PDB file of C-alpha atoms in Angstrom:
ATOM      1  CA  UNK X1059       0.000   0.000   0.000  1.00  0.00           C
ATOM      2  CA  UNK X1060       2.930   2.305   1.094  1.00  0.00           C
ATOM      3  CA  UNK X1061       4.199   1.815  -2.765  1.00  0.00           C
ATOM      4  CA  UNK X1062       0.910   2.652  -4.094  1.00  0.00           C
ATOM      5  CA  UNK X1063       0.977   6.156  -2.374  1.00  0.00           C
ATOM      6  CA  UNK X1064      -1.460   5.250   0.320  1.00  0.00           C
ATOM      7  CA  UNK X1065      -0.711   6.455   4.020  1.00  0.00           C
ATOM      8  CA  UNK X1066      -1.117   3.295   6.279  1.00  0.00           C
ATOM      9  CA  UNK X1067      -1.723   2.620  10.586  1.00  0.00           C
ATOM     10  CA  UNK X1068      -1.111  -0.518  11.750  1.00  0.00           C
ATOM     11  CA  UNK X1069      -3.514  -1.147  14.744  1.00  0.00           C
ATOM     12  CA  UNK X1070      -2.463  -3.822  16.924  1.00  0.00           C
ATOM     13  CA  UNK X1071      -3.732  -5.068  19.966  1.00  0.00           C
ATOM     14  CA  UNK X1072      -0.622  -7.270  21.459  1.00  0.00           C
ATOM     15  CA  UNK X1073       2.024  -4.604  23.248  1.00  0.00           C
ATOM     16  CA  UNK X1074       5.131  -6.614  21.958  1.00  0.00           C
ATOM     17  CA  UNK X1075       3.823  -7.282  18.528  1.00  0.00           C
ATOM     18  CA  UNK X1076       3.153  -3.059  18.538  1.00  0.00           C
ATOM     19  CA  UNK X1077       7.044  -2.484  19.762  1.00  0.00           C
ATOM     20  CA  UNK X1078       8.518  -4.661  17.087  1.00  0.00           C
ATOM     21  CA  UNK X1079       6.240  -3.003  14.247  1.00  0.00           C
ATOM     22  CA  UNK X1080       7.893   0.095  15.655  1.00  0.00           C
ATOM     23  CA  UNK X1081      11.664  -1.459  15.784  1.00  0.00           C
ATOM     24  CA  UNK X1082      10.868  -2.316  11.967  1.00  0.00           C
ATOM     25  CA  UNK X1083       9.082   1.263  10.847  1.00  0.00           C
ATOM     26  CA  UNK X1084      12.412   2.788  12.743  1.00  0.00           C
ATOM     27  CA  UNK X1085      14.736   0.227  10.227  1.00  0.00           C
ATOM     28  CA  UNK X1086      12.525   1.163   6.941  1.00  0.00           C
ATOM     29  CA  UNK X1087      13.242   5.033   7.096  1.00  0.00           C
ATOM     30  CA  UNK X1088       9.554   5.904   5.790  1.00  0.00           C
ATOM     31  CA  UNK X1089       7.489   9.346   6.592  1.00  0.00           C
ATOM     32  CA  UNK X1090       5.546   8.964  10.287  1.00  0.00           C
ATOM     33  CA  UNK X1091       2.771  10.785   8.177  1.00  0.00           C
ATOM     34  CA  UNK X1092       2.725   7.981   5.979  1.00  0.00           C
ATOM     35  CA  UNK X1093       2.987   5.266   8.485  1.00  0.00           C
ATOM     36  CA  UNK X1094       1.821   5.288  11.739  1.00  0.00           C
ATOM     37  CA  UNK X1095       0.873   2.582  14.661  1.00  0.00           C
ATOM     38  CA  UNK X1096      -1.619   1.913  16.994  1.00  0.00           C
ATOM     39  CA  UNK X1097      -1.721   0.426  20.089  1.00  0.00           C
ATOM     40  CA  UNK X1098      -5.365  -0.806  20.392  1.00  0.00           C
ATOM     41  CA  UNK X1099      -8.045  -3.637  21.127  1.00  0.00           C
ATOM     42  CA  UNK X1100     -10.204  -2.487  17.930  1.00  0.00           C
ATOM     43  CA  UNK X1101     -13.985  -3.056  18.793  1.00  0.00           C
ATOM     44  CA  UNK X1102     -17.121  -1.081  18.056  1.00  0.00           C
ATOM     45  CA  UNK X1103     -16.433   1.547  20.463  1.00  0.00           C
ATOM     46  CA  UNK X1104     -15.722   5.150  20.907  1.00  0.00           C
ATOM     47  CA  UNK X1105     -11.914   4.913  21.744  1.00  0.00           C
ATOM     48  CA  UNK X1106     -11.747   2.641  18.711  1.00  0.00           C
ATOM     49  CA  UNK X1107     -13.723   5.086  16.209  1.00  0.00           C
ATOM     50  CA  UNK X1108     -12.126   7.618  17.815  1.00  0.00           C
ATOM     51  CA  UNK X1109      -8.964   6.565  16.436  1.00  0.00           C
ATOM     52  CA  UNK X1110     -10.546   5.325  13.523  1.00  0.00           C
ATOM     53  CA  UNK X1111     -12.383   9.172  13.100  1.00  0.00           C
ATOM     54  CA  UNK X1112      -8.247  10.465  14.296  1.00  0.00           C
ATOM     55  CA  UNK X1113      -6.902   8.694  10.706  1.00  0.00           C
ATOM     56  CA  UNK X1114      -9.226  10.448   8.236  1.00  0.00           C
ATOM     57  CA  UNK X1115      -8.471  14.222   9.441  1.00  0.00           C
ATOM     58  CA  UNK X1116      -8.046  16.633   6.168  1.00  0.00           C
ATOM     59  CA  UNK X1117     -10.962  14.487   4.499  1.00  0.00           C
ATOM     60  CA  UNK X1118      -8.636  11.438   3.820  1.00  0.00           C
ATOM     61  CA  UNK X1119     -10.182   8.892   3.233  1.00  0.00           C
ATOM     62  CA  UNK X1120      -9.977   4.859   5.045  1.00  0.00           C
ATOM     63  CA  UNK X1121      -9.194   1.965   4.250  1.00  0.00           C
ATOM     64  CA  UNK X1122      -9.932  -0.971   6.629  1.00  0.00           C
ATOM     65  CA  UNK X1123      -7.297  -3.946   6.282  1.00  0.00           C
ATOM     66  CA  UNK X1124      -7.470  -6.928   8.154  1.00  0.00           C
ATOM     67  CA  UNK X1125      -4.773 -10.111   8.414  1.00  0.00           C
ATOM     68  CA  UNK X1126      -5.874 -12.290  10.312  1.00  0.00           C
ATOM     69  CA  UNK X1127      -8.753 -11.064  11.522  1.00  0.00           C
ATOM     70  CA  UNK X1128      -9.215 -13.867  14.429  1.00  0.00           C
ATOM     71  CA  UNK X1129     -12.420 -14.499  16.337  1.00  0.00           C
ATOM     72  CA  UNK X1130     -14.796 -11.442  17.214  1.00  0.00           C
ATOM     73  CA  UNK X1131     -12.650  -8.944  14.838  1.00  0.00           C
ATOM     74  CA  UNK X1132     -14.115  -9.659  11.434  1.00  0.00           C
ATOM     75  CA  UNK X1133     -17.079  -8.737  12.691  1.00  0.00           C
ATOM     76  CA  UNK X1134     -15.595  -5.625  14.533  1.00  0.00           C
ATOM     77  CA  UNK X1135     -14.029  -4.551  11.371  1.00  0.00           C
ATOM     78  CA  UNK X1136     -17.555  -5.044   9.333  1.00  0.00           C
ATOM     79  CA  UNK X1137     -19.613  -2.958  12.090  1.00  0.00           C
ATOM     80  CA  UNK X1138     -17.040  -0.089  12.543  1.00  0.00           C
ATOM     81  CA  UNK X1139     -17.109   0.026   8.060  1.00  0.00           C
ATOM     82  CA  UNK X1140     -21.122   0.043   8.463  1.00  0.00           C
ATOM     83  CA  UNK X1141     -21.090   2.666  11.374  1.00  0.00           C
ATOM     84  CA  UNK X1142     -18.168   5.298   9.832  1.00  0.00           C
ATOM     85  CA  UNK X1143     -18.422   7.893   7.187  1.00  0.00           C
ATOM     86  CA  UNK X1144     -14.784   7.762   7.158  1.00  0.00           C
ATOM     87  CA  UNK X1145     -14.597   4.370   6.008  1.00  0.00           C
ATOM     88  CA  UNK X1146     -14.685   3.941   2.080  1.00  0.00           C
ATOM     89  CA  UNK X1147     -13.539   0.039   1.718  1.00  0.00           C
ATOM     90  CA  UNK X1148     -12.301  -2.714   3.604  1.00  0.00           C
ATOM     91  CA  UNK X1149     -10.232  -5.762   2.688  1.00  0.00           C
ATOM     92  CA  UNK X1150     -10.520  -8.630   5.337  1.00  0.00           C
ATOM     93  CA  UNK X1151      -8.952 -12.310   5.620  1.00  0.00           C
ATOM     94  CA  UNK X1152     -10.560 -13.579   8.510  1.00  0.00           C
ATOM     95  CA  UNK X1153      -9.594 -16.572  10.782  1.00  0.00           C
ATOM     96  CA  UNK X1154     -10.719 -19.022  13.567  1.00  0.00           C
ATOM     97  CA  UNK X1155     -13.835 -18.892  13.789  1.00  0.00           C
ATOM     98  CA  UNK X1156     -13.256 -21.500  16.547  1.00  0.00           C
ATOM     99  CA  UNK X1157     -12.869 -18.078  19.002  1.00  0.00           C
ATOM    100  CA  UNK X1158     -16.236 -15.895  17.811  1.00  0.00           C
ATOM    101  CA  UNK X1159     -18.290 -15.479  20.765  1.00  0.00           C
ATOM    102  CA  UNK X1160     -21.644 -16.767  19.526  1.00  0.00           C
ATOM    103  CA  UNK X1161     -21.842 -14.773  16.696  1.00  0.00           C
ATOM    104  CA  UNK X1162     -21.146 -17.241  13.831  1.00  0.00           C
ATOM    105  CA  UNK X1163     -22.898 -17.308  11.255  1.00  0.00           C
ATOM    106  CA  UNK X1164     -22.918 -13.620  10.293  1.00  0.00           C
ATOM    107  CA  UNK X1165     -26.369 -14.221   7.936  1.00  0.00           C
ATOM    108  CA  UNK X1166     -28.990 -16.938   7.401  1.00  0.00           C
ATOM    109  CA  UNK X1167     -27.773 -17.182   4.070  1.00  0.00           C
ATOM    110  CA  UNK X1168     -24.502 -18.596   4.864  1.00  0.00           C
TER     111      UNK X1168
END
C-alpha cells in the first residue's frame, strides 16, 4: 500500500507485537505521516472510532485492512465500516472462527 501512495496505521492489539512493528518502521526510514501505529483492542467503540475518526483528518479517506482477523474482529471490522463515514472500503482475511463469541454465522444465508 505504502508503494501505491497510500498512508497506512497498523492497529495492533498485542504490546510486543506493537514495539517490534515500531523497531521495523524505525529500520525502513519511511514518513511517520505515511505510516503510523496503533496500540489498540479495535472493537465497536468510541476509543476505537475515535482513532478510527483520528486517521481520516483533512478528508482522507480509510481503508480498513485486516490479516488475520481472528475471532470477534471480522465482525468488529464489518460494524465499525457500516457505522463510519470515514470508512470507504475494507479488505478482510478472517480466521478461527473457533474463538467468535456466539456470533457465527454472520447471515442466514450462509
Amino acid at each position: 500500500l505504502l508503494q501505491r501512495g497510500f498512508n497506512v496505521i497498523g492497529i495492533e492489539s498485542n504490546n510486543s507485537i506493537h514495539k517490534g512493528a515500531m523497531e521495523r518502521h524505525k529500520k525502513m526510514n519511511i514518513d511517520e505521516e505515511r505510516l503510523r501505529h496503533i496500540n489498540l483492542i479495535f472493537g465497536c467503540d468510541l476509543e476505537t472510532f475515535s482513532v478510527l475518526d483520528s486517521c481520516s483528518d483533512g478528508g482522507r479517506r480509510v481503508c480498513l485492512v485486516a490479516l488475520h482477523a481472528c475471532g470477534d474482529l471480522t465482525n468488529h471490522i464489518i460494524n465499525a465500516f457500516l457505522q463510519s463515514q470515514n470508512i470507504r472500503c475494507m479488505a478482510v482475511v478472517s480466521c478461527c472462527y473457533h474463538k467468535m463469541l456466539g456470533t457465527f454465522p454472520l447471515s442466514q444465508e450462509l
